[in-house]
Short mmCIF file of N, CA and C in Angstrom, two decimals:
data_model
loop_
_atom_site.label_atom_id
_atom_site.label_comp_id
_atom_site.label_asym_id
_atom_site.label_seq_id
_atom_site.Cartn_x
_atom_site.Cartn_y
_atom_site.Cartn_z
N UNK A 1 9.46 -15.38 10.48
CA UNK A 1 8.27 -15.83 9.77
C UNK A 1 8.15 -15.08 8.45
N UNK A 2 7.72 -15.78 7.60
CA UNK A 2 7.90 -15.62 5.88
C UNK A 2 6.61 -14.75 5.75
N UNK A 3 5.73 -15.46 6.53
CA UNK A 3 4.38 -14.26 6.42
C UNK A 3 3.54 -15.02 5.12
N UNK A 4 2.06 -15.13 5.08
CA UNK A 4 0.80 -15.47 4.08
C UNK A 4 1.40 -14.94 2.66
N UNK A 5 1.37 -16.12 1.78
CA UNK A 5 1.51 -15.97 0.46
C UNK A 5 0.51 -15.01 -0.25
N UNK A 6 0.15 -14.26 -1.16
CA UNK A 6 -0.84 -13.12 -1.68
C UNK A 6 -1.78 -14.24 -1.73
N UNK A 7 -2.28 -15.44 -2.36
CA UNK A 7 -3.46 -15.98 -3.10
C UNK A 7 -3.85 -16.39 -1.72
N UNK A 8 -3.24 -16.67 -0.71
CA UNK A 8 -4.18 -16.76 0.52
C UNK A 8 -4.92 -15.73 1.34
N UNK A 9 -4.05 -15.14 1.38
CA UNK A 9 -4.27 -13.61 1.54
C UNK A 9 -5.30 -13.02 1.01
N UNK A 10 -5.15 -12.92 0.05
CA UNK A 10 -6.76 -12.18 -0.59
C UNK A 10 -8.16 -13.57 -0.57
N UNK A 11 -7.43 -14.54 -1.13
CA UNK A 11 -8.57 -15.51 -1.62
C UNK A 11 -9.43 -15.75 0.12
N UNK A 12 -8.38 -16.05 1.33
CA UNK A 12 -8.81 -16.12 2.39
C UNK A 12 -9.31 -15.02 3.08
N UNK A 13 -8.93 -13.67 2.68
CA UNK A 13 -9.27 -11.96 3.20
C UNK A 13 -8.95 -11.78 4.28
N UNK A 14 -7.51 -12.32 4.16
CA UNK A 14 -6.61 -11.89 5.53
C UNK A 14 -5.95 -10.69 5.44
N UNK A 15 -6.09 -9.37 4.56
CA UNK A 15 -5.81 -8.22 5.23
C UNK A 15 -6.18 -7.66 6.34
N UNK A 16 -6.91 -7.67 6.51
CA UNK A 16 -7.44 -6.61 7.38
C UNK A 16 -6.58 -6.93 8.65
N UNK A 17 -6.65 -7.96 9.39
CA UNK A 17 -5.28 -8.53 10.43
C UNK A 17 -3.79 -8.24 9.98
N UNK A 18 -3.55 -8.87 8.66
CA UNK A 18 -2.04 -8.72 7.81
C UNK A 18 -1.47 -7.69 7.39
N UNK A 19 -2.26 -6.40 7.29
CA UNK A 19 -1.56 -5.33 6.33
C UNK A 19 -2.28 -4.06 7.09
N UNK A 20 -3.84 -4.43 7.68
CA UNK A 20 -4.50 -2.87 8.07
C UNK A 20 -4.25 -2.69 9.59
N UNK A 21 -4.50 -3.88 10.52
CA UNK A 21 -4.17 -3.68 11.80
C UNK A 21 -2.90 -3.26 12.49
N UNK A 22 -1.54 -3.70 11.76
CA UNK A 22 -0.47 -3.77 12.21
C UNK A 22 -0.13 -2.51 11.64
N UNK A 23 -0.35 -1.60 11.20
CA UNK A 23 -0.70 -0.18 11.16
C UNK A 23 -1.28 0.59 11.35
N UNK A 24 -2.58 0.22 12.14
CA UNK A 24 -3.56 1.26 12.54
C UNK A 24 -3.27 2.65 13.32
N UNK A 25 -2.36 2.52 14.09
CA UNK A 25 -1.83 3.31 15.46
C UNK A 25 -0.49 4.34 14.77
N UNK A 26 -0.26 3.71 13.37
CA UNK A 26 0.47 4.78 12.89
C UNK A 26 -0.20 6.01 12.06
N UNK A 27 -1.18 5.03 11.46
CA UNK A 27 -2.22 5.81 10.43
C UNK A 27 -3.06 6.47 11.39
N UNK A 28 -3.07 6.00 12.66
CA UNK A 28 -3.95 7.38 13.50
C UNK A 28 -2.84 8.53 14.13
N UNK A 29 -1.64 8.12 13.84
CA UNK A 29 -0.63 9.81 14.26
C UNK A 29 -0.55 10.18 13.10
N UNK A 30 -0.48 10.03 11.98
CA UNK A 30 0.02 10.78 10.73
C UNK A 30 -1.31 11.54 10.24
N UNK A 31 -2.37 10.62 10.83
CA UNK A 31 -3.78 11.62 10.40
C UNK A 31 -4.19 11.10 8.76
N UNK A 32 -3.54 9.61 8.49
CA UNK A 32 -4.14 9.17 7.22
C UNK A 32 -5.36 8.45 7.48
N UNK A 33 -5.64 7.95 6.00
CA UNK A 33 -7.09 7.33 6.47
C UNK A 33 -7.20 6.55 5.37
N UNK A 34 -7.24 4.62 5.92
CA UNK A 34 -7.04 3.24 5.02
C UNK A 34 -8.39 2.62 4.52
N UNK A 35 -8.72 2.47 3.48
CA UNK A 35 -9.32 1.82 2.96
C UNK A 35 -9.01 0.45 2.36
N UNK A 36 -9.85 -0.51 2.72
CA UNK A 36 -9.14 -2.11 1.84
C UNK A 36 -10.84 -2.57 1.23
N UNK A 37 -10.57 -3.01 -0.08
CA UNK A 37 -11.37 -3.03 -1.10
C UNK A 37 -10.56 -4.86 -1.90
N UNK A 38 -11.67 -5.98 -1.66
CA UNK A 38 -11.25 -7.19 -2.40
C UNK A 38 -11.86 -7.02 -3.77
N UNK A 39 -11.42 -6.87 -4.61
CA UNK A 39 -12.03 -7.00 -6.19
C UNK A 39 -12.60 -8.56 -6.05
N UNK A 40 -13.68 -8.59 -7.18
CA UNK A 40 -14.01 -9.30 -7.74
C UNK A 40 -13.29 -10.24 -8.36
N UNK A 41 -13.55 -12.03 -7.60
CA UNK A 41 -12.65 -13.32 -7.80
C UNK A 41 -12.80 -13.68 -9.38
N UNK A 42 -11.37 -13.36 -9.76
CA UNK A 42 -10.88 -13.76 -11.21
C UNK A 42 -9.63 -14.43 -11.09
N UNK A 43 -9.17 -15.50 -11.93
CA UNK A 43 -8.19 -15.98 -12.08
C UNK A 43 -6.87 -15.52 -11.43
N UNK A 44 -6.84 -13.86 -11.28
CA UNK A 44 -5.97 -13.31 -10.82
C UNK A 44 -6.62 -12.35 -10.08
N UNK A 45 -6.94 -12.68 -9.11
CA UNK A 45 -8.01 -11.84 -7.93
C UNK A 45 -6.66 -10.62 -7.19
N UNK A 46 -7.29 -9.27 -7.05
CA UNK A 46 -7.12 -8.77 -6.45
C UNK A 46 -7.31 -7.59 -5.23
N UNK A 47 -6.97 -7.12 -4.28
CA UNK A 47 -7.29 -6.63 -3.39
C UNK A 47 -6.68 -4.77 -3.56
N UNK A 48 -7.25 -4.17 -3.09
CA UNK A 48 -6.63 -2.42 -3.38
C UNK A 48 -6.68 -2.26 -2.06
N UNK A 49 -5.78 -1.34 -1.27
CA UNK A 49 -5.45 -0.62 -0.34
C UNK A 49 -5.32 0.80 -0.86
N UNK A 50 -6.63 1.33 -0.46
CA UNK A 50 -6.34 3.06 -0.51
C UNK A 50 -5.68 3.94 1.09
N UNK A 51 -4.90 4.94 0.37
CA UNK A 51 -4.35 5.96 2.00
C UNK A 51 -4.51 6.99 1.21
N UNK A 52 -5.72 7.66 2.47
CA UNK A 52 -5.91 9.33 2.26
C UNK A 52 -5.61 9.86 2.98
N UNK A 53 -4.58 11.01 2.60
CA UNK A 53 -4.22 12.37 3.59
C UNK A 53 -4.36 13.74 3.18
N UNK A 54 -4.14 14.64 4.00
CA UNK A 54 -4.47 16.03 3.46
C UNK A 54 -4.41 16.43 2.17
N UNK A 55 -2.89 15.98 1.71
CA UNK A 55 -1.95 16.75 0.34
C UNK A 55 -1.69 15.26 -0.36
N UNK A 56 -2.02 14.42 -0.23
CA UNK A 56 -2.02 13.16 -1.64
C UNK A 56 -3.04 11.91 -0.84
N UNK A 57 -3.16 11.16 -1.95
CA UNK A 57 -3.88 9.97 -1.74
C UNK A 57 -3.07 9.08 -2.94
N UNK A 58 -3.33 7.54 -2.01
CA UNK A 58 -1.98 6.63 -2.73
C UNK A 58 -2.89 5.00 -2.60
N UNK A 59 -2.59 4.17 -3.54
CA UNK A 59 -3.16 2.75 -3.56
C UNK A 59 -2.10 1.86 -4.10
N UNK A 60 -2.64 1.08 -3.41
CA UNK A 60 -1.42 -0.20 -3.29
C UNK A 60 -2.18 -1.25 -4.09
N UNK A 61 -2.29 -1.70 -4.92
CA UNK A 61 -3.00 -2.97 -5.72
C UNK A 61 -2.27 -4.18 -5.71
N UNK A 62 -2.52 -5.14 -4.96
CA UNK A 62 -1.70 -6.57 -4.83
C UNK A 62 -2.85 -7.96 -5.33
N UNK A 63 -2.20 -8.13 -6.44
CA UNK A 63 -2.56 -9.28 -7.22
C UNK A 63 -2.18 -10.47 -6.55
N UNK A 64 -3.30 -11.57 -6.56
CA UNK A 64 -2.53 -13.05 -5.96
C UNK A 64 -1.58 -14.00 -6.17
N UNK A 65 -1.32 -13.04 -7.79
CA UNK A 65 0.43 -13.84 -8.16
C UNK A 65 1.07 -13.24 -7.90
N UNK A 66 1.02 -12.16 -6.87
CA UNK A 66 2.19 -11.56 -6.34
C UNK A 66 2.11 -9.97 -6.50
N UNK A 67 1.79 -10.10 -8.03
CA UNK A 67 2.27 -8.62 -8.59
C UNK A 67 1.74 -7.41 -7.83
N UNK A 68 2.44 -6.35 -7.67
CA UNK A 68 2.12 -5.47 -6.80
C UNK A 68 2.16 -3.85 -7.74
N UNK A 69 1.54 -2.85 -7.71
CA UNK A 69 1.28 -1.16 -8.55
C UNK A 69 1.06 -0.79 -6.94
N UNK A 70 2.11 -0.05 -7.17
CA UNK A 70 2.18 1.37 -6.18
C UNK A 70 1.74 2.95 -7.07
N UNK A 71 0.86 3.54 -6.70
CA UNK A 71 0.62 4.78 -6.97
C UNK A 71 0.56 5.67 -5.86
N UNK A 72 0.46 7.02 -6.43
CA UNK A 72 0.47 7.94 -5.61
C UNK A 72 0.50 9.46 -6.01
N UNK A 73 -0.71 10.05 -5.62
CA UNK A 73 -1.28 11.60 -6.53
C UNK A 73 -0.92 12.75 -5.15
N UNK A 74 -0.74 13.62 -5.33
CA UNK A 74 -0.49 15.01 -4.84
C UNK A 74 -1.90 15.32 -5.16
N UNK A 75 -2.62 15.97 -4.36
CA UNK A 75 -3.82 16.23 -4.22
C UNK A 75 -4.24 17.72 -5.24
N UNK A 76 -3.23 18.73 -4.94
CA UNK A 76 -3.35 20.05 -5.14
C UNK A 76 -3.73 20.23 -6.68
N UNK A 77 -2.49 18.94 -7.70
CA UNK A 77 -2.38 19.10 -9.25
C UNK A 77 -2.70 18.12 -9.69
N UNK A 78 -2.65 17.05 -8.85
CA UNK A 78 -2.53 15.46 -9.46
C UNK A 78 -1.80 14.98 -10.24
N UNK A 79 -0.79 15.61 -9.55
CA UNK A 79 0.75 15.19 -10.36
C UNK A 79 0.98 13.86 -9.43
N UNK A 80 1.58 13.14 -10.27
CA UNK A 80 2.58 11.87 -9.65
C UNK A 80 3.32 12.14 -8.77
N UNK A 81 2.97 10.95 -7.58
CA UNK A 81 4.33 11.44 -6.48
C UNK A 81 4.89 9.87 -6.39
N UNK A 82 4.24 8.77 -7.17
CA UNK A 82 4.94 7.46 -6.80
C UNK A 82 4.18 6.62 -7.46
N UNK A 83 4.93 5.68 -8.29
CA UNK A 83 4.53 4.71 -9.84
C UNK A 83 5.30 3.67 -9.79
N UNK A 84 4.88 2.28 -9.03
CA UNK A 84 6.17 1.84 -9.03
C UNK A 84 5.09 0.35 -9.47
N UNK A 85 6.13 -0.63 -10.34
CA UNK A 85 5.52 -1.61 -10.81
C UNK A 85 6.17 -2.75 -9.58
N UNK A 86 6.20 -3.74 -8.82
CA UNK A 86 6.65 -4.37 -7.85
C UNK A 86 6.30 -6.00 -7.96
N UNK A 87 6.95 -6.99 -6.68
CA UNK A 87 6.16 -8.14 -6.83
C UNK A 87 6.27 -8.54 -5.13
N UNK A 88 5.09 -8.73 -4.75
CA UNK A 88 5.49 -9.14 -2.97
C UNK A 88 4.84 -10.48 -3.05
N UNK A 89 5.70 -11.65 -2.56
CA UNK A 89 5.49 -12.85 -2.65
C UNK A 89 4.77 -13.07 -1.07
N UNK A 90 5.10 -12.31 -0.36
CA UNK A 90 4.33 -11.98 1.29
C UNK A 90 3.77 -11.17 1.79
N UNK A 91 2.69 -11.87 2.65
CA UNK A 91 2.47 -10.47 3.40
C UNK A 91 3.30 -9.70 4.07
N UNK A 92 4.28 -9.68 4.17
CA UNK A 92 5.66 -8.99 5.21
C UNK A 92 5.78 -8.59 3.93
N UNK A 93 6.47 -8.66 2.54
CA UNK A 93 6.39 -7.92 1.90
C UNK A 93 5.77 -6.64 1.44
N UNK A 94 4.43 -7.06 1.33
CA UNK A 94 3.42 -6.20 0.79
C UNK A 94 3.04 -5.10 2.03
N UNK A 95 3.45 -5.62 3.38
CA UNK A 95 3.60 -4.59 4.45
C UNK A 95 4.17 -3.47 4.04
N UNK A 96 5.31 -4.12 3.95
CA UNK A 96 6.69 -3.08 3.68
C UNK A 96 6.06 -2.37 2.64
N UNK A 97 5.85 -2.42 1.29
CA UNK A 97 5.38 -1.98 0.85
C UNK A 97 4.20 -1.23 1.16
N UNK A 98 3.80 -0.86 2.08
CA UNK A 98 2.46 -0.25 2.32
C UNK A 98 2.64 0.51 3.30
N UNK A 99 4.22 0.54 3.82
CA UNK A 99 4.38 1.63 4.70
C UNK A 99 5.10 2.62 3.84
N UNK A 100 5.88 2.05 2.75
CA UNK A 100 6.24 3.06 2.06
C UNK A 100 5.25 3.69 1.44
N UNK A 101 3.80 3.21 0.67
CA UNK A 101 3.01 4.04 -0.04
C UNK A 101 2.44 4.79 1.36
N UNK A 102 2.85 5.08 2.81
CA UNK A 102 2.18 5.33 4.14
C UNK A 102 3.14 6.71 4.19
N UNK A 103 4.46 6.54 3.58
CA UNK A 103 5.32 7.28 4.06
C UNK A 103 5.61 8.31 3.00
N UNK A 104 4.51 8.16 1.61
CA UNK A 104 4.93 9.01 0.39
C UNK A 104 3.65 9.92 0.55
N UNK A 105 2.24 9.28 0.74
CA UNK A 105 1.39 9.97 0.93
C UNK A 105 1.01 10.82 2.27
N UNK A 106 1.78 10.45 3.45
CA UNK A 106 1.66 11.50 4.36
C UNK A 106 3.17 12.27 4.90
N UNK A 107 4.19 12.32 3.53
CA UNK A 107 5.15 12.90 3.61
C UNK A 107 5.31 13.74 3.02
N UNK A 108 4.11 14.25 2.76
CA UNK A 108 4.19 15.77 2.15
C UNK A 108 3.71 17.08 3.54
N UNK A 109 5.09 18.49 3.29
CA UNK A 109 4.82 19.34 3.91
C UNK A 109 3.44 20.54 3.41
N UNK A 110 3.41 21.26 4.67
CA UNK A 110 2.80 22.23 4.21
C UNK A 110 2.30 22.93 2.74
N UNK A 111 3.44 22.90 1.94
CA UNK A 111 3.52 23.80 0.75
C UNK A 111 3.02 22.74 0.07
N UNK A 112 2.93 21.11 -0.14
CA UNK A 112 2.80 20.61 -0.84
C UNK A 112 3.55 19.51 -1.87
N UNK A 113 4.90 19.75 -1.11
CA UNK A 113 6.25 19.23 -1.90
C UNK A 113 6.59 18.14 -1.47
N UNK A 114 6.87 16.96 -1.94
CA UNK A 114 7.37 15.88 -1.49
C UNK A 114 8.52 16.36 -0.84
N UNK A 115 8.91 15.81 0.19
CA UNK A 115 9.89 15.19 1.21
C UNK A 115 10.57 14.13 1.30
N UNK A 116 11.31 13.72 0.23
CA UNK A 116 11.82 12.30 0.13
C UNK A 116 12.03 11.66 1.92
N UNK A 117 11.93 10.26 2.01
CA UNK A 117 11.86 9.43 2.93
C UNK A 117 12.81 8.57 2.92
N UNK A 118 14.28 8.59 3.22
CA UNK A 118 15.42 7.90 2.99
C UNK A 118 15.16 6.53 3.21
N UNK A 119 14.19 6.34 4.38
CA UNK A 119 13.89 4.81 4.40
C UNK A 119 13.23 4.08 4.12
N UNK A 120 12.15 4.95 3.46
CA UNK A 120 11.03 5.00 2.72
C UNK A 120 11.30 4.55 1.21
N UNK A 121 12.59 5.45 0.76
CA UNK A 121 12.95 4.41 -0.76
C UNK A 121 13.87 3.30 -0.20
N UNK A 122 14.88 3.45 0.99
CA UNK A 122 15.72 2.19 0.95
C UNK A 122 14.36 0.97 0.66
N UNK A 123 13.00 0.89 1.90
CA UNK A 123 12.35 0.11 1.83
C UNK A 123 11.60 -0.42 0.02
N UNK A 124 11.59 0.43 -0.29
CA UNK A 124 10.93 0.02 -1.65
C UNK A 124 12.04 -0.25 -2.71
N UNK A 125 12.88 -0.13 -2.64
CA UNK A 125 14.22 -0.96 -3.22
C UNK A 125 14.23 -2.53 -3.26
N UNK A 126 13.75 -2.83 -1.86
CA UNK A 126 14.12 -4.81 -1.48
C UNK A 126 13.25 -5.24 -2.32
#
């Protein structure tokens, strides 16, 4: 299954089933914490996914033509830990994508240092 195109997706406000549920049970072991926020309907309506954890906080912004902004701050300096310009034509896409912004913001150790996530960039590669 190809999975909900974005303009249905948001225009219909099928995250919360599509992108927040089918992660809940991970985001309760890693100890993050999801926010989903629909912007205001414009021509190009979009929806934000925030993830807060100890040592960064990260948002996923998915536009209904697709287009997708990955960010992602280190808490300590607010240095950049992830800037990525994207396009998810699905919700299975924009999943994927949202486990990687899952896997940058609660993949930081103790000290504060990113931990690269080998599958974490393979995933944000496709």
């Amino acid at each position: 299954m190809e999975g909900s195109v974005a303009n249905e997706v948001i225009e219909q406000r099928l995250a919360e089933a599509l992108l927040v549920e089918p992660l809940s049970s991970e985001l309760a072991t890693r100890s993050l914490e999801l926010s989903l926020t629909y912007c205001q309907p414009t021509a190009n309506t979009a929806l934000c996914l925030d993830i807060d954890g100890s040592s960064a906080t990260g948002r996923l912004t998915w536009w209904s033509d697709g287009n997708v902004y990955l960010e992602a701050l280190r808490l300590l300096d607010g240095s950049s830990l992830l800037s990525a310009h994207l396009v998810a034509s699905s919700s299975e896409q924009a999943l994927g994508m949202l486990k990687v912004l899952m896997a940058v913001v609660g993949g930081l150790s103790s000290n504060s240092s990113f931990e690269a996530d080998g599958s974490a960039a393979a995933q944000l590669k496709r």
